């Protein structure tokens, strides 16, 4: 079988210069998930975990890439269903959610079936659509992230707003919010999760199923949120309930289903410009 084409001006693999990411996972009723998955990716099957429940996730990414002409910064958020190719079910291990989240599926068939992707970089939107058959559309973000250049803490806040692509591939921002995501992970002990490469699934206009692995070169940090005392650690607010994204999230998450886990990745710093100091000087006449 031939490989999917790589149209100009794109080059693969795409190398990330830095990546900051947070994901939140929910175990939910499988019936709405199966219906939604069939509408977007008919050759995929939703994975089943505890009590036969399906797994959906939202993940936010902030990444930097260096090109021949300079650098670019991109933000995006994905709404995904954890799924596998329907013909490959016999190869899958039986896993709990916690085992999956920590990377126990070494077949890497359990991947993210992208349902909606919102992105603030028109070039990245085009790349996602043409290379990986991602359902990628414009949006923009206001965020608060853990940072070595900011206050101590492990709190992530992401607000996604509507946008369009204007003339000359420019992003035109709208003030209307789509959704808010918060993960308050302070005081929790993270587990190193060797879950990469992460397989991303897409279905192109001809109905062909694509799989695109993403390699992350250090472990993720996974937070177990399944116990009741952690039910308030994450919050999701959908503001545009009549949008495709809003309807699909509401259909599978219902009325405030608690998250079962969160996972983060932040690229380590490569340099630090430290505090200056005074040098002795001679008295001036």
CSV table of C-alpha atoms in Angstrom, one decimal:
chain,number,residue,atom,x,y,z
A,1,UNK,CA,0.0,0.0,0.0
A,2,UNK,CA,1.5,3.4,-1.0
A,3,UNK,CA,2.2,6.0,1.7
A,4,UNK,CA,-0.1,9.1,1.8
A,5,UNK,CA,1.4,12.0,-0.2
A,6,UNK,CA,3.3,14.9,1.4
A,7,UNK,CA,2.3,18.0,-0.7
A,8,UNK,CA,4.5,21.1,-1.0
A,9,UNK,CA,5.5,23.0,1.0
A,10,UNK,CA,5.3,20.5,3.8
A,11,UNK,CA,8.1,18.2,5.0
A,12,UNK,CA,7.9,15.2,7.3
A,13,UNK,CA,8.7,14.4,10.0
A,14,UNK,CA,7.6,17.7,11.6
A,15,UNK,CA,10.0,18.6,14.4
A,16,UNK,CA,8.9,20.4,17.5
A,17,UNK,CA,11.3,22.8,19.1
A,18,UNK,CA,9.3,22.9,22.3
A,19,UNK,CA,6.0,21.4,23.5
A,20,UNK,CA,3.8,22.2,26.4
A,21,UNK,CA,0.7,20.1,26.7
A,22,UNK,CA,-2.2,19.2,29.1
A,23,UNK,CA,-4.8,16.5,28.5
A,24,UNK,CA,-7.9,15.5,30.5
A,25,UNK,CA,-9.6,12.1,30.2
A,26,UNK,CA,-13.2,11.0,30.9
A,27,UNK,CA,-14.7,7.5,31.0
A,28,UNK,CA,-18.2,7.8,29.6
A,29,UNK,CA,-21.2,5.9,28.4
A,30,UNK,CA,-20.1,4.1,25.2
A,31,UNK,CA,-23.3,4.4,23.1
A,32,UNK,CA,-23.0,8.2,22.2
A,33,UNK,CA,-19.3,7.7,21.7
A,34,UNK,CA,-19.8,4.9,19.2
A,35,UNK,CA,-22.4,6.9,17.3
A,36,UNK,CA,-20.1,9.9,17.1
A,37,UNK,CA,-17.1,7.8,16.1
A,38,UNK,CA,-19.0,6.1,13.3
A,39,UNK,CA,-20.0,9.5,11.8
A,40,UNK,CA,-16.4,10.6,11.7
A,41,UNK,CA,-14.2,7.5,11.4
A,42,UNK,CA,-16.3,4.5,10.3
A,43,UNK,CA,-13.3,2.1,10.2
A,44,UNK,CA,-12.4,2.7,13.9
A,45,UNK,CA,-13.9,1.1,17.0
A,46,UNK,CA,-14.1,2.9,20.4
A,47,UNK,CA,-11.9,1.2,23.0
A,48,UNK,CA,-13.6,-0.2,26.1
A,49,UNK,CA,-12.3,0.2,29.6
A,50,UNK,CA,-13.8,-0.4,33.1
A,51,UNK,CA,-17.4,-1.5,32.9
A,52,UNK,CA,-17.3,-1.2,29.1
A,53,UNK,CA,-17.0,2.6,29.2
A,54,UNK,CA,-15.4,4.5,26.4
A,55,UNK,CA,-12.7,7.1,26.8
A,56,UNK,CA,-12.7,10.6,25.5
A,57,UNK,CA,-10.1,13.4,26.0
A,58,UNK,CA,-9.4,17.1,25.5
A,59,UNK,CA,-5.8,18.1,25.1
A,60,UNK,CA,-4.3,21.5,24.7
A,61,UNK,CA,-0.9,22.1,23.0
A,62,UNK,CA,1.5,25.1,22.8
A,63,UNK,CA,4.4,24.3,20.6
A,64,UNK,CA,7.3,26.1,18.9
A,65,UNK,CA,8.9,25.1,15.6
A,66,UNK,CA,12.0,26.4,13.9
A,67,UNK,CA,11.9,26.8,10.1
A,68,UNK,CA,14.4,27.9,7.5
A,69,UNK,CA,12.9,31.4,7.6
A,70,UNK,CA,12.6,31.7,11.4
A,71,UNK,CA,10.3,30.4,14.1
A,72,UNK,CA,6.6,29.9,14.6
A,73,UNK,CA,4.4,29.4,17.7
A,74,UNK,CA,1.1,27.4,17.5
A,75,UNK,CA,-1.7,26.6,20.0
A,76,UNK,CA,-4.4,24.1,19.5
A,77,UNK,CA,-6.9,22.0,21.4
A,78,UNK,CA,-8.2,18.5,20.3
A,79,UNK,CA,-11.4,16.6,21.2
A,80,UNK,CA,-10.6,12.9,20.8
A,81,UNK,CA,-12.0,9.5,21.2
A,82,UNK,CA,-9.6,6.7,22.1
A,83,UNK,CA,-10.1,4.1,19.4
A,84,UNK,CA,-8.4,1.4,17.3
A,85,UNK,CA,-8.8,0.1,13.7
A,86,UNK,CA,-11.7,-2.3,13.7
A,87,UNK,CA,-9.9,-5.1,12.0
A,88,UNK,CA,-7.1,-5.1,14.6
A,89,UNK,CA,-9.1,-5.8,17.7
A,90,UNK,CA,-7.6,-9.2,18.1
A,91,UNK,CA,-4.2,-7.7,18.7
A,92,UNK,CA,-5.1,-5.4,21.6
A,93,UNK,CA,-4.3,-6.2,25.2
A,94,UNK,CA,-7.1,-5.9,27.8
A,95,UNK,CA,-6.2,-2.8,29.9
A,96,UNK,CA,-7.7,-0.7,32.6
A,97,UNK,CA,-7.7,3.1,32.0
A,98,UNK,CA,-4.8,3.6,34.4
A,99,UNK,CA,-2.7,1.0,32.5
A,100,UNK,CA,-3.5,2.6,29.1
A,101,UNK,CA,-2.7,6.1,30.5
A,102,UNK,CA,0.7,4.9,31.6
A,103,UNK,CA,1.6,3.4,28.2
A,104,UNK,CA,1.0,-0.3,28.6
A,105,UNK,CA,-0.4,-0.7,25.1
A,106,UNK,CA,2.8,-1.4,23.2
A,107,UNK,CA,0.9,-2.1,20.0
A,108,UNK,CA,0.1,1.6,19.8
A,109,UNK,CA,-3.2,0.7,18.1
A,110,UNK,CA,-5.1,2.5,20.9
A,111,UNK,CA,-4.9,6.0,19.4
A,112,UNK,CA,-6.6,9.3,19.4
A,113,UNK,CA,-9.5,9.6,16.8
A,114,UNK,CA,-9.7,13.3,16.2
A,115,UNK,CA,-13.3,14.6,16.2
A,116,UNK,CA,-12.6,18.4,16.5
A,117,UNK,CA,-9.3,20.3,16.4
A,118,UNK,CA,-9.1,24.1,16.9
A,119,UNK,CA,-5.9,25.9,16.1
A,120,UNK,CA,-4.6,29.5,15.9
A,121,UNK,CA,-2.1,29.0,13.1
A,122,UNK,CA,-3.5,29.0,9.5
A,123,UNK,CA,-0.4,27.2,8.2
A,124,UNK,CA,-0.7,24.5,10.9
A,125,UNK,CA,-4.5,24.1,10.1
A,126,UNK,CA,-3.6,23.5,6.4
A,127,UNK,CA,-0.9,21.0,7.4
A,128,UNK,CA,-3.1,19.1,9.7
A,129,UNK,CA,-5.8,18.8,7.1
A,130,UNK,CA,-3.6,17.9,4.1
A,131,UNK,CA,-1.1,15.6,5.9
A,132,UNK,CA,-3.1,13.9,8.6
A,133,UNK,CA,-6.8,14.4,7.6
A,134,UNK,CA,-7.4,16.3,10.8
A,135,UNK,CA,-10.8,18.1,11.2
A,136,UNK,CA,-8.9,21.2,12.0
A,137,UNK,CA,-10.5,24.7,12.2
A,138,UNK,CA,-9.5,28.2,13.3
A,139,UNK,CA,-9.7,29.3,17.0
A,140,UNK,CA,-7.6,31.3,19.4
A,141,UNK,CA,-6.6,31.0,23.0
A,142,UNK,CA,-6.2,32.8,26.3
A,143,UNK,CA,-4.2,30.7,28.7
A,144,UNK,CA,-2.5,30.5,32.1
A,145,UNK,CA,0.2,27.8,32.2
A,146,UNK,CA,2.8,26.5,34.7
A,147,UNK,CA,6.1,28.1,33.9
A,148,UNK,CA,9.6,28.5,35.3
A,149,UNK,CA,9.2,32.1,34.4
A,150,UNK,CA,6.0,32.5,36.4
A,151,UNK,CA,4.6,31.8,39.9
A,152,UNK,CA,5.0,28.4,41.4
A,153,UNK,CA,2.2,26.0,40.8
A,154,UNK,CA,0.7,23.4,38.5
A,155,UNK,CA,-2.5,25.0,37.3
A,156,UNK,CA,-3.6,25.1,33.7
A,157,UNK,CA,-6.4,27.3,32.4
A,158,UNK,CA,-7.3,27.4,28.7
A,159,UNK,CA,-10.1,29.5,27.1
A,160,UNK,CA,-10.7,28.8,23.4
A,161,UNK,CA,-12.6,31.5,21.3
A,162,UNK,CA,-13.9,31.5,17.8
A,163,UNK,CA,-11.9,32.7,14.8
A,164,UNK,CA,-11.8,32.7,11.0
A,165,UNK,CA,-9.1,32.7,8.4
A,166,UNK,CA,-9.0,36.0,6.5
A,167,UNK,CA,-7.2,37.3,3.5
A,168,UNK,CA,-3.5,36.2,3.0
A,169,UNK,CA,-4.0,33.3,5.5
A,170,UNK,CA,-4.3,35.6,8.5
A,171,UNK,CA,-6.2,34.6,11.7
A,172,UNK,CA,-9.1,36.9,12.4
A,173,UNK,CA,-10.2,36.7,16.1
A,174,UNK,CA,-13.7,36.8,17.4
A,175,UNK,CA,-14.6,37.5,21.0
A,176,UNK,CA,-17.1,34.7,21.4
A,177,UNK,CA,-15.8,31.9,23.7
A,178,UNK,CA,-16.2,28.3,22.7
A,179,UNK,CA,-15.0,26.4,25.8
A,180,UNK,CA,-12.9,26.8,29.0
A,181,UNK,CA,-10.8,24.0,30.5
A,182,UNK,CA,-9.1,24.1,33.9
A,183,UNK,CA,-6.8,21.5,35.5
A,184,UNK,CA,-5.6,22.2,39.1
A,185,UNK,CA,-2.9,19.7,39.7
A,186,UNK,CA,-1.1,21.3,42.7
A,187,UNK,CA,-0.1,18.9,45.4
A,188,UNK,CA,-0.7,15.7,43.4
A,189,UNK,CA,2.0,13.1,42.7
A,190,UNK,CA,2.6,12.5,39.1
A,191,UNK,CA,3.5,9.2,37.6
A,192,UNK,CA,5.9,9.0,34.7
A,193,UNK,CA,4.0,7.7,31.7
A,194,UNK,CA,5.8,6.2,28.7
A,195,UNK,CA,2.8,6.5,26.4
A,196,UNK,CA,4.5,7.8,23.2
A,197,UNK,CA,4.4,7.4,20.4
A,198,UNK,CA,0.8,8.5,20.3
A,199,UNK,CA,-1.1,7.3,17.3
A,200,UNK,CA,-3.4,9.9,15.8
A,201,UNK,CA,-6.1,8.7,13.5
A,202,UNK,CA,-7.7,10.6,10.6
A,203,UNK,CA,-10.2,9.8,7.8
A,204,UNK,CA,-9.6,11.6,4.5
A,205,UNK,CA,-12.2,12.8,2.0
A,206,UNK,CA,-12.0,9.5,0.1
A,207,UNK,CA,-12.8,7.6,3.3
A,208,UNK,CA,-9.2,6.3,3.8
A,209,UNK,CA,-8.0,5.8,7.3
A,210,UNK,CA,-4.7,7.4,8.2
A,211,UNK,CA,-2.5,6.7,11.2
A,212,UNK,CA,0.2,9.3,12.2
A,213,UNK,CA,2.4,8.6,15.2
A,214,UNK,CA,3.8,11.4,17.3
A,215,UNK,CA,7.0,10.8,19.2
A,216,UNK,CA,7.6,12.7,22.4
A,217,UNK,CA,11.2,12.1,23.7
A,218,UNK,CA,10.6,12.2,27.4
A,219,UNK,CA,7.8,10.7,29.5
A,220,UNK,CA,4.5,12.4,30.2
A,221,UNK,CA,3.4,13.1,33.7
A,222,UNK,CA,0.1,11.4,34.5
A,223,UNK,CA,-2.2,12.3,37.4
A,224,UNK,CA,-4.8,9.8,38.7
A,225,UNK,CA,-8.0,11.7,39.3
A,226,UNK,CA,-10.4,8.8,39.7
A,227,UNK,CA,-11.0,9.1,43.5
A,228,UNK,CA,-13.9,11.3,44.6
A,229,UNK,CA,-11.7,13.8,46.5
A,230,UNK,CA,-10.2,14.8,43.1
A,231,UNK,CA,-13.5,15.3,41.3
A,232,UNK,CA,-13.1,19.1,41.5
A,233,UNK,CA,-9.6,19.2,40.1
A,234,UNK,CA,-10.7,19.7,36.5
A,235,UNK,CA,-13.5,21.9,35.1
A,236,UNK,CA,-14.9,22.1,31.6
A,237,UNK,CA,-17.4,24.8,30.5
A,238,UNK,CA,-18.9,24.7,27.0
A,239,UNK,CA,-20.1,28.2,25.9
A,240,UNK,CA,-21.2,27.5,22.3
A,241,UNK,CA,-23.6,24.7,23.0
A,242,UNK,CA,-25.1,25.1,19.4
A,243,UNK,CA,-21.7,24.6,17.7
A,244,UNK,CA,-20.6,21.2,16.3
A,245,UNK,CA,-17.9,21.1,19.0
A,246,UNK,CA,-20.4,22.0,21.8
A,247,UNK,CA,-23.0,19.5,20.7
A,248,UNK,CA,-20.5,16.6,20.4
A,249,UNK,CA,-18.9,17.3,23.8
A,250,UNK,CA,-22.3,17.6,25.5
A,251,UNK,CA,-23.5,14.4,23.8
A,252,UNK,CA,-20.7,12.2,25.2
A,253,UNK,CA,-19.9,14.0,28.5
A,254,UNK,CA,-23.4,14.7,29.6
A,255,UNK,CA,-23.9,16.8,32.7
A,256,UNK,CA,-20.5,17.3,34.3
A,257,UNK,CA,-19.0,13.8,34.2
A,258,UNK,CA,-15.9,13.8,36.5
A,259,UNK,CA,-12.5,13.4,34.8
A,260,UNK,CA,-10.5,10.2,35.6
A,261,UNK,CA,-7.1,11.5,34.8
A,262,UNK,CA,-4.9,14.3,33.5
A,263,UNK,CA,-1.5,14.3,31.8
A,264,UNK,CA,1.0,16.9,31.1
A,265,UNK,CA,4.2,17.5,29.2
A,266,UNK,CA,6.5,20.5,29.3
A,267,UNK,CA,9.8,20.7,27.3
A,268,UNK,CA,12.8,21.2,29.6
A,269,UNK,CA,14.5,24.6,29.3
A,270,UNK,CA,17.7,24.7,27.1
A,271,UNK,CA,19.2,27.9,28.6
A,272,UNK,CA,18.8,30.4,31.4
A,273,UNK,CA,19.7,34.0,31.6
A,274,UNK,CA,20.4,34.6,35.3
A,275,UNK,CA,20.2,37.6,37.6
A,276,UNK,CA,22.9,40.3,37.0
A,277,UNK,CA,25.3,41.4,39.6
A,278,UNK,CA,27.2,44.6,40.3
A,279,UNK,CA,30.9,45.0,39.6
A,280,UNK,CA,33.2,47.3,41.6
A,281,UNK,CA,33.9,50.5,39.9
A,282,UNK,CA,36.5,53.2,40.4
A,283,UNK,CA,35.4,56.5,41.9
A,284,UNK,CA,34.6,59.1,39.3
A,285,UNK,CA,36.4,62.5,39.6
